[in-house]
Amino acid sequence: AVTTTNAHAVVESAGLPLFTYAAVIDNATTDPIFVIGAEDERAPAGTVDVTATPPLPTSTPSLPTPTPTPTEVPVTVVNLTAEQFRWRFDGGGTSFTMRVGQVYEVHMRTLDVTHGFSGVPQIGLQQAALQPGAAEIVEIARPTAAQVGTHSFLCDIVCGSGHGFQGSIRVTQ
C-alpha cells in the first residue's frame, strides 16, 4: 500500500569492491525491473545520520568458506534385450561392465516371447517378467565398491527349449 517514487540506499564497505543493484517488482504487472547501482556519490542531506553509524572495521573480514555444490553424476542408459535364446546389452554381447559410483538406468524388453529377468539383487536390479509388446521395464543401479565382481542373471521363465540362457554384469572400480 506504499508507493515510493524516489529512494536511496547507502552501502558502505571497508575498502572492498562492491557491485550494487536492485530489483523492483511492478505491483500492477508483476514485471521485475533491474536497477543498476549508481556511481559513488554522497547521500542527499538529511537521509543518513553519520554520527549514529558505527565505525567500519579497519581489517578485511574473513569470509566464510562456501559449501561446495554437489555435482550430479550423469545417468548412463543401458538397453537389455531378451530374445530366444540370449540376452543382448545395447545390441551387443551378453555381458556389460558397470563402474562403481556411476548411475545406470537399465531399460529391459523382449523382442519375441515372455522372458523372465532373474534380477541381480547384489546391485539393486529386481526380478522382472518381460512381456512382448509391453512397456520397457526400467531399473536404476548405482554400484558400490562392495559390489565389485561379476554378477550373473538368467531367463527364469520357461521360454522354449534353450531357456536357461544367461548374462552377466561386471562391476569394476
CSV table of C-alpha atoms in Angstrom, one decimal:
chain,number,residue,atom,x,y,z
A,1,ALA,CA,0.0,0.0,0.0
A,2,VAL,CA,3.0,2.3,-0.1
A,3,THR,CA,4.1,4.0,-3.3
A,4,THR,CA,7.7,5.2,-3.4
A,5,THR,CA,8.8,7.4,-6.3
A,6,ASN,CA,12.3,8.1,-5.1
A,7,ALA,CA,14.5,6.1,-2.7
A,8,HIS,CA,18.2,5.9,-1.7
A,9,ALA,CA,20.2,3.0,-0.3
A,10,VAL,CA,23.6,3.6,1.3
A,11,VAL,CA,26.0,0.7,1.1
A,12,GLU,CA,29.4,1.1,2.9
A,13,SER,CA,32.4,-1.1,2.5
A,14,ALA,CA,35.8,-1.3,4.3
A,15,GLY,CA,37.7,-0.9,1.1
A,16,LEU,CA,36.3,-4.0,-0.6
A,17,PRO,CA,34.9,-3.6,-4.1
A,18,LEU,CA,31.1,-3.6,-4.4
A,19,PHE,CA,28.7,-4.2,-7.2
A,20,THR,CA,25.3,-2.8,-6.3
A,21,TYR,CA,22.0,-3.4,-8.0
A,22,ALA,CA,18.3,-3.7,-7.1
A,23,ALA,CA,15.3,-5.5,-8.4
A,24,VAL,CA,11.9,-3.7,-8.3
A,25,ILE,CA,8.6,-5.5,-8.8
A,26,ASP,CA,5.8,-3.6,-10.5
A,27,ASN,CA,2.7,-4.3,-8.4
A,28,ALA,CA,0.3,-3.8,-11.3
A,29,THR,CA,2.0,-6.1,-13.9
A,30,THR,CA,4.4,-8.1,-11.5
A,31,ASP,CA,7.2,-7.3,-14.0
A,32,PRO,CA,10.6,-7.3,-12.4
A,33,ILE,CA,12.8,-4.3,-13.2
A,34,PHE,CA,16.6,-4.5,-12.9
A,35,VAL,CA,18.1,-1.3,-11.4
A,36,ILE,CA,21.9,-1.0,-11.6
A,37,GLY,CA,23.7,0.9,-8.8
A,38,ALA,CA,24.9,4.4,-9.5
A,39,GLU,CA,28.5,5.6,-9.2
A,40,ASP,CA,29.6,6.6,-5.7
A,41,GLU,CA,28.1,9.8,-4.5
A,42,ARG,CA,27.2,11.3,-1.2
A,43,ALA,CA,23.7,10.7,0.1
A,44,PRO,CA,21.2,13.6,-0.1
A,45,ALA,CA,21.3,15.8,3.0
A,46,GLY,CA,19.2,14.6,5.9
A,47,THR,CA,18.9,10.9,4.7
A,48,VAL,CA,21.8,9.5,6.7
A,49,ASP,CA,22.8,10.2,10.3
A,50,VAL,CA,26.6,9.7,10.0
A,51,THR,CA,27.1,10.2,13.7
A,52,ALA,CA,24.9,7.2,14.6
A,53,THR,CA,26.7,4.9,12.2
A,54,PRO,CA,29.3,2.7,14.0
A,55,PRO,CA,32.8,2.9,12.5
A,56,LEU,CA,33.7,0.4,9.8
A,57,PRO,CA,36.3,-2.3,10.6
A,58,THR,CA,39.8,-1.4,9.5
A,59,SER,CA,40.8,-5.0,8.7
A,60,THR,CA,39.4,-7.2,6.0
A,61,PRO,CA,36.8,-9.5,7.4
A,62,SER,CA,37.3,-13.2,6.9
A,63,LEU,CA,34.8,-14.6,4.6
A,64,PRO,CA,33.1,-17.9,5.4
A,65,THR,CA,34.1,-20.9,3.3
A,66,PRO,CA,31.4,-21.7,0.8
A,67,THR,CA,29.7,-25.1,1.0
A,68,PRO,CA,30.6,-27.0,-2.2
A,69,THR,CA,27.7,-27.6,-4.5
A,70,PRO,CA,27.2,-31.3,-5.0
A,71,THR,CA,27.6,-32.4,-8.6
A,72,GLU,CA,25.2,-34.8,-10.0
A,73,VAL,CA,26.5,-38.0,-11.6
A,74,PRO,CA,25.3,-38.3,-15.1
A,75,VAL,CA,23.0,-41.3,-15.8
A,76,THR,CA,24.1,-43.9,-18.3
A,77,VAL,CA,21.2,-45.6,-20.1
A,78,VAL,CA,21.7,-49.3,-20.8
A,79,ASN,CA,19.4,-51.3,-23.0
A,80,LEU,CA,19.0,-55.0,-22.2
A,81,THR,CA,17.0,-57.0,-24.7
A,82,ALA,CA,15.9,-60.6,-24.3
A,83,GLU,CA,15.1,-62.9,-27.3
A,84,GLN,CA,15.1,-66.6,-27.8
A,85,PHE,CA,17.7,-67.6,-26.5
A,86,ARG,CA,20.0,-64.9,-25.4
A,87,TRP,CA,20.4,-61.5,-23.7
A,88,ARG,CA,21.9,-58.5,-25.5
A,89,PHE,CA,23.2,-55.3,-24.0
A,90,ASP,CA,22.8,-52.3,-26.3
A,91,GLY,CA,22.6,-54.7,-29.3
A,92,GLY,CA,25.9,-56.4,-28.5
A,93,GLY,CA,27.1,-59.1,-26.2
A,94,THR,CA,25.6,-60.9,-23.2
A,95,SER,CA,27.7,-59.0,-20.6
A,96,PHE,CA,28.0,-55.4,-19.5
A,97,THR,CA,30.5,-53.6,-17.3
A,98,MET,CA,29.4,-51.0,-14.7
A,99,ARG,CA,31.7,-48.7,-12.8
A,100,VAL,CA,31.5,-48.0,-9.1
A,101,GLY,CA,29.7,-44.7,-8.4
A,102,GLN,CA,28.1,-44.4,-11.8
A,103,VAL,CA,24.3,-44.3,-12.0
A,104,TYR,CA,22.8,-46.7,-14.6
A,105,GLU,CA,19.2,-46.7,-15.9
A,106,VAL,CA,18.7,-50.2,-17.3
A,107,HIS,CA,15.9,-50.5,-19.8
A,108,MET,CA,14.7,-54.1,-20.3
A,109,ARG,CA,12.4,-55.5,-23.0
A,110,THR,CA,11.7,-58.6,-25.0
A,111,LEU,CA,11.5,-59.0,-28.8
A,112,ASP,CA,9.6,-62.2,-29.1
A,113,VAL,CA,8.0,-64.2,-26.2
A,114,THR,CA,7.7,-63.7,-22.4
A,115,HIS,CA,11.1,-63.9,-20.7
A,116,GLY,CA,12.0,-63.6,-17.1
A,117,PHE,CA,14.9,-61.5,-15.8
A,118,SER,CA,16.1,-63.3,-12.7
A,119,GLY,CA,17.4,-60.0,-11.3
A,120,VAL,CA,20.8,-59.0,-9.8
A,121,PRO,CA,19.9,-58.2,-6.2
A,122,GLN,CA,23.6,-57.5,-5.4
A,123,ILE,CA,23.4,-54.3,-7.4
A,124,GLY,CA,19.7,-53.5,-6.9
A,125,LEU,CA,18.2,-54.9,-10.1
A,126,GLN,CA,14.9,-56.6,-9.3
A,127,GLN,CA,13.4,-59.7,-10.9
A,128,ALA,CA,11.0,-58.9,-13.8
A,129,ALA,CA,8.8,-60.6,-16.3
A,130,LEU,CA,9.3,-59.1,-19.7
A,131,GLN,CA,6.1,-59.3,-21.8
A,132,PRO,CA,6.1,-58.9,-25.6
A,133,GLY,CA,4.6,-55.5,-26.7
A,134,ALA,CA,4.6,-54.2,-23.1
A,135,ALA,CA,6.4,-51.1,-21.9
A,136,GLU,CA,10.1,-51.3,-21.1
A,137,ILE,CA,10.9,-52.1,-17.5
A,138,VAL,CA,13.3,-49.5,-16.1
A,139,GLU,CA,15.6,-50.3,-13.1
A,140,ILE,CA,18.2,-48.0,-11.5
A,141,ALA,CA,21.6,-49.3,-10.4
A,142,ARG,CA,24.4,-47.4,-8.7
A,143,PRO,CA,27.2,-49.9,-7.9
A,144,THR,CA,29.4,-49.5,-4.8
A,145,ALA,CA,32.9,-50.8,-4.1
A,146,ALA,CA,31.4,-53.6,-2.0
A,147,GLN,CA,29.7,-54.9,-5.2
A,148,VAL,CA,32.9,-55.2,-7.4
A,149,GLY,CA,32.8,-58.6,-9.2
A,150,THR,CA,30.8,-60.4,-11.8
A,151,HIS,CA,27.1,-61.0,-11.2
A,152,SER,CA,25.2,-63.4,-13.4
A,153,PHE,CA,21.5,-63.5,-14.2
A,154,LEU,CA,19.3,-65.7,-16.4
A,155,CYS,CA,16.0,-66.2,-18.0
A,156,ASP,CA,13.8,-67.6,-15.2
A,157,ILE,CA,10.6,-68.1,-17.1
A,158,VAL,CA,10.4,-71.2,-19.5
A,159,CYS,CA,10.5,-69.6,-22.9
A,160,GLY,CA,11.4,-72.6,-25.0
A,161,SER,CA,14.0,-75.4,-25.4
A,162,GLY,CA,17.0,-73.1,-25.0
A,163,HIS,CA,15.5,-71.5,-21.9
A,164,GLY,CA,18.4,-71.3,-19.4
A,165,PHE,CA,20.4,-68.6,-21.2
A,166,GLN,CA,22.5,-66.3,-19.0
A,167,GLY,CA,24.0,-62.9,-19.0
A,168,SER,CA,26.3,-61.1,-16.6
A,169,ILE,CA,27.1,-57.6,-15.2
A,170,ARG,CA,30.6,-56.9,-14.1
A,171,VAL,CA,31.2,-54.2,-11.6
A,172,THR,CA,34.7,-52.5,-11.6
A,173,GLN,CA,36.3,-49.6,-9.9
